[in-house]
Short mmCIF file of C-alpha atoms in Angstrom, two decimals:
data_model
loop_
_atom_site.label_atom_id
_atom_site.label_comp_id
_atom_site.label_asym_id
_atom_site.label_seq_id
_atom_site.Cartn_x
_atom_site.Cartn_y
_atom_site.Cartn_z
CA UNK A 62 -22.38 2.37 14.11
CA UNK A 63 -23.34 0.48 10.96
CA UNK A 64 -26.53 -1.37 11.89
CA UNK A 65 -25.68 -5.12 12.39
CA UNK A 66 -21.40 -4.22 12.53
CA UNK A 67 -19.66 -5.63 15.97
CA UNK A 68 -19.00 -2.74 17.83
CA UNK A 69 -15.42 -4.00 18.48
CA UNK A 70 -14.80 -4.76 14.64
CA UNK A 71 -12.70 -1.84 14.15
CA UNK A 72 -10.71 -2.37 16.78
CA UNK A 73 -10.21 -6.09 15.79
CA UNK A 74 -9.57 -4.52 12.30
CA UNK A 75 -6.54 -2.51 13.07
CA UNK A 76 -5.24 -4.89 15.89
CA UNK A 77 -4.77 -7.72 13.01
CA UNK A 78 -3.21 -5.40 11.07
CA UNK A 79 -0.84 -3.83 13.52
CA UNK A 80 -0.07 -7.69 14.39
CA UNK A 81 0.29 -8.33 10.77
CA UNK A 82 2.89 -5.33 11.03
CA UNK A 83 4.69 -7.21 13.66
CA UNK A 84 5.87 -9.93 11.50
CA UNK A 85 8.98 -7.99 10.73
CA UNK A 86 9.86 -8.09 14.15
CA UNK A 87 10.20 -11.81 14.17
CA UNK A 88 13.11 -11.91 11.82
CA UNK A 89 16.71 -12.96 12.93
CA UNK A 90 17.99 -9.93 15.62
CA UNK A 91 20.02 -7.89 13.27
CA UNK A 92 23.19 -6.12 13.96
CA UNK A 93 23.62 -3.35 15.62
CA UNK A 94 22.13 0.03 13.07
CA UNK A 95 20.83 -2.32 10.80
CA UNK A 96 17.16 -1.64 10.52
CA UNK A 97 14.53 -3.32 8.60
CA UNK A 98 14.58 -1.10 5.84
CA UNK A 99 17.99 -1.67 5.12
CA UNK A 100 17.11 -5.21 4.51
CA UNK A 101 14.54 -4.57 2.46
CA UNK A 102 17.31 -2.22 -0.04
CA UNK A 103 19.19 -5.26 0.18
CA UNK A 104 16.12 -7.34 -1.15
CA UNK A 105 15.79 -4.88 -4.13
CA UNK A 106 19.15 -4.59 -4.55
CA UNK A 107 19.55 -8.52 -5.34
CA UNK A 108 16.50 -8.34 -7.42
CA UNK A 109 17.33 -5.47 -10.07
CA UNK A 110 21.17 -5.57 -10.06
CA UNK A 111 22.73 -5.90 -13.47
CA UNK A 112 25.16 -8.40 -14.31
CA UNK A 113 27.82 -6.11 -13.15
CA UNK A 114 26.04 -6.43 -9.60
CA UNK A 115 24.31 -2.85 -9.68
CA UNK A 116 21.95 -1.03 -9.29
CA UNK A 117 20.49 1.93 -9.96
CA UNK A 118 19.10 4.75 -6.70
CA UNK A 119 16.49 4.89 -8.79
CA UNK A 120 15.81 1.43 -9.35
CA UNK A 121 15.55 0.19 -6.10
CA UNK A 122 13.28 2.63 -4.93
CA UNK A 123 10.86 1.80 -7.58
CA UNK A 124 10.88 -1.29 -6.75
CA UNK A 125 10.33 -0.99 -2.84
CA UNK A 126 8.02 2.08 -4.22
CA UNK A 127 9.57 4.23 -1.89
CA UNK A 128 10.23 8.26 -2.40
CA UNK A 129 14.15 9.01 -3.50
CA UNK A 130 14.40 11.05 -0.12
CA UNK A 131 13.75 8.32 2.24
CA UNK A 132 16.05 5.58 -0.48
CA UNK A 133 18.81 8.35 -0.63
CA UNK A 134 18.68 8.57 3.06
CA UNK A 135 18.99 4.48 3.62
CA UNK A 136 21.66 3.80 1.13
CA UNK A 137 23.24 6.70 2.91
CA UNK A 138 23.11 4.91 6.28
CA UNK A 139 24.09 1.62 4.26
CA UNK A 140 27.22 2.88 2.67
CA UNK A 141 28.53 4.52 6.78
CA UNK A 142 27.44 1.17 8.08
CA UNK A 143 29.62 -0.51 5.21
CA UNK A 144 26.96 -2.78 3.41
CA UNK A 145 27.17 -0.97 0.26
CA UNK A 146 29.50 0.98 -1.82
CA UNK A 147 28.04 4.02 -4.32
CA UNK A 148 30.02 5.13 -7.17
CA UNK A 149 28.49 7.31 -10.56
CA UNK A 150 27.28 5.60 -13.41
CA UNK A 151 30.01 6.49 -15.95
CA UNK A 152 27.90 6.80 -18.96
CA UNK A 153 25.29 9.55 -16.83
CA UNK A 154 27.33 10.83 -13.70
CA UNK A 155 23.55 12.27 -12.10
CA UNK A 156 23.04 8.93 -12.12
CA UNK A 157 24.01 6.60 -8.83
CA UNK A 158 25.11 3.04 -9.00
CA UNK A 159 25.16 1.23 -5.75
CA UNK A 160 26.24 -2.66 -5.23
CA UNK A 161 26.47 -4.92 -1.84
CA UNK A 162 30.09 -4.94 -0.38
CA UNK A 163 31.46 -8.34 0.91
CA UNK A 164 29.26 -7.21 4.27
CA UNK A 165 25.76 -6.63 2.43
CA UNK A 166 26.43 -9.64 0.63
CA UNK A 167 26.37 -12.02 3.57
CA UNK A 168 23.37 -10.24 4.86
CA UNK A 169 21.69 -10.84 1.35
CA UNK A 170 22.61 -14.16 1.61
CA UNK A 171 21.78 -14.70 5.47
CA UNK A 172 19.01 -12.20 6.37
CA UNK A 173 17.45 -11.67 2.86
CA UNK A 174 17.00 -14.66 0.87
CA UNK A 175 17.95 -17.33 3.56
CA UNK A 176 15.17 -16.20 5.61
CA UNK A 177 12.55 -15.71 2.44
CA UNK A 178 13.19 -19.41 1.52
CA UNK A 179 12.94 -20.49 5.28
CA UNK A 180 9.32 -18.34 5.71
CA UNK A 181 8.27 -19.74 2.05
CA UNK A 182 9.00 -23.30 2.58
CA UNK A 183 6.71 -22.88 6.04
CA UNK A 184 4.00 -20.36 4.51
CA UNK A 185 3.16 -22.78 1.64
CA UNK A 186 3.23 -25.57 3.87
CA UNK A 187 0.81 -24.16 6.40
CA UNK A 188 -1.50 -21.27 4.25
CA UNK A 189 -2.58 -21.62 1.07
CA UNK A 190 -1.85 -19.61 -2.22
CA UNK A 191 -5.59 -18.54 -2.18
CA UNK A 192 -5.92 -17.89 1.46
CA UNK A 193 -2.62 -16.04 0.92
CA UNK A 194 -4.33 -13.95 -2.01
CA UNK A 195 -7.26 -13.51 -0.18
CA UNK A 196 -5.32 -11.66 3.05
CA UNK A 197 -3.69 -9.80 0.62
CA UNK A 198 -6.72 -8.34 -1.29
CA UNK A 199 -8.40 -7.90 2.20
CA UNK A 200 -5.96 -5.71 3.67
CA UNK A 201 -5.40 -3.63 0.93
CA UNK A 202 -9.36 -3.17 0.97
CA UNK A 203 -9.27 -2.10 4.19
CA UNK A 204 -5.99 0.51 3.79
CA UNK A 205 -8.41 1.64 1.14
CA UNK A 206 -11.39 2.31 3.09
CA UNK A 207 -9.42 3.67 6.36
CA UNK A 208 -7.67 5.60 3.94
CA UNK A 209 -10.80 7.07 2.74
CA UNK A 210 -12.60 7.37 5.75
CA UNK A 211 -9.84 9.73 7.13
CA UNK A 212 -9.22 11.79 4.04
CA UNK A 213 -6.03 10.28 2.62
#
């Protein structure tokens, strides 16, 4: 034990951030074999799309920094649950294009960004930008030192 640390510190440690986890959970129930992630694809989706309304595979899972493998796999589940349609960019056939069907669309509209407007509006109203910075910058210390401490 460090000299002077809370014994129980570490547990407190990982207990905010496993409740910190949880916040995903408090999201509108979703349909049934949607899953979180798939919102989150929809989120990056809406954010990188081209006027055309697509986007690259590639894109999106830059910008959820996500390995291809685990993007490939939810855009796969996506397109069989009918939220998105995949076709091959013309100009580079390796490449995939995906864009929201009528059905991802809603959920963009209802799950995505009407729910990221409803949790800003109360965020900013009840935490502020710095305290908001601050959590941030804390946690990832901590991922960091955990991370560390058990050879990752």
């Amino acid at each position: 034990m460090v000299e002077g640390m809370d014994i129980n510190l570490l547990d407190r440690i990982l207990h905010a951030m496993d409740e910190a986890g949880s916040v995903r959970t408090l999201v509108p129930e979703l349909p049934k074999g949607v899953r979180p992630v798939h919102l989150r694809v929809l989120d990056a989706l809406s954010r990188t799309r081209g006027d055309d309304g697509c986007a690259r595979v590639s894109d999106i899972g830059d910008a959820l920094d996500m390995r291809m493998p685990n993007v490939t796999r939810a855009v796969r589940e996506m397109t069989d649950l009918g939220l998105l349609d995949k076709t091959a960019d013309p100009s580079d056939r390796r490449v995939v294009l995906i864009r929201a069907t009528p059905t991802g669309e809603g959920y963009i509209r209802r799950y995505v960004v009407g729910v990221r407007q409803r949790v800003e509006t109360e965020l900013m109203a009840t935490v502020s930008e710095e305290d908001i910075d601050s959590m941030i910058a804390t946690i990832d210390a901590v991922k960091a030192a955990v991370g560390k401490a058990c050879g990752r």
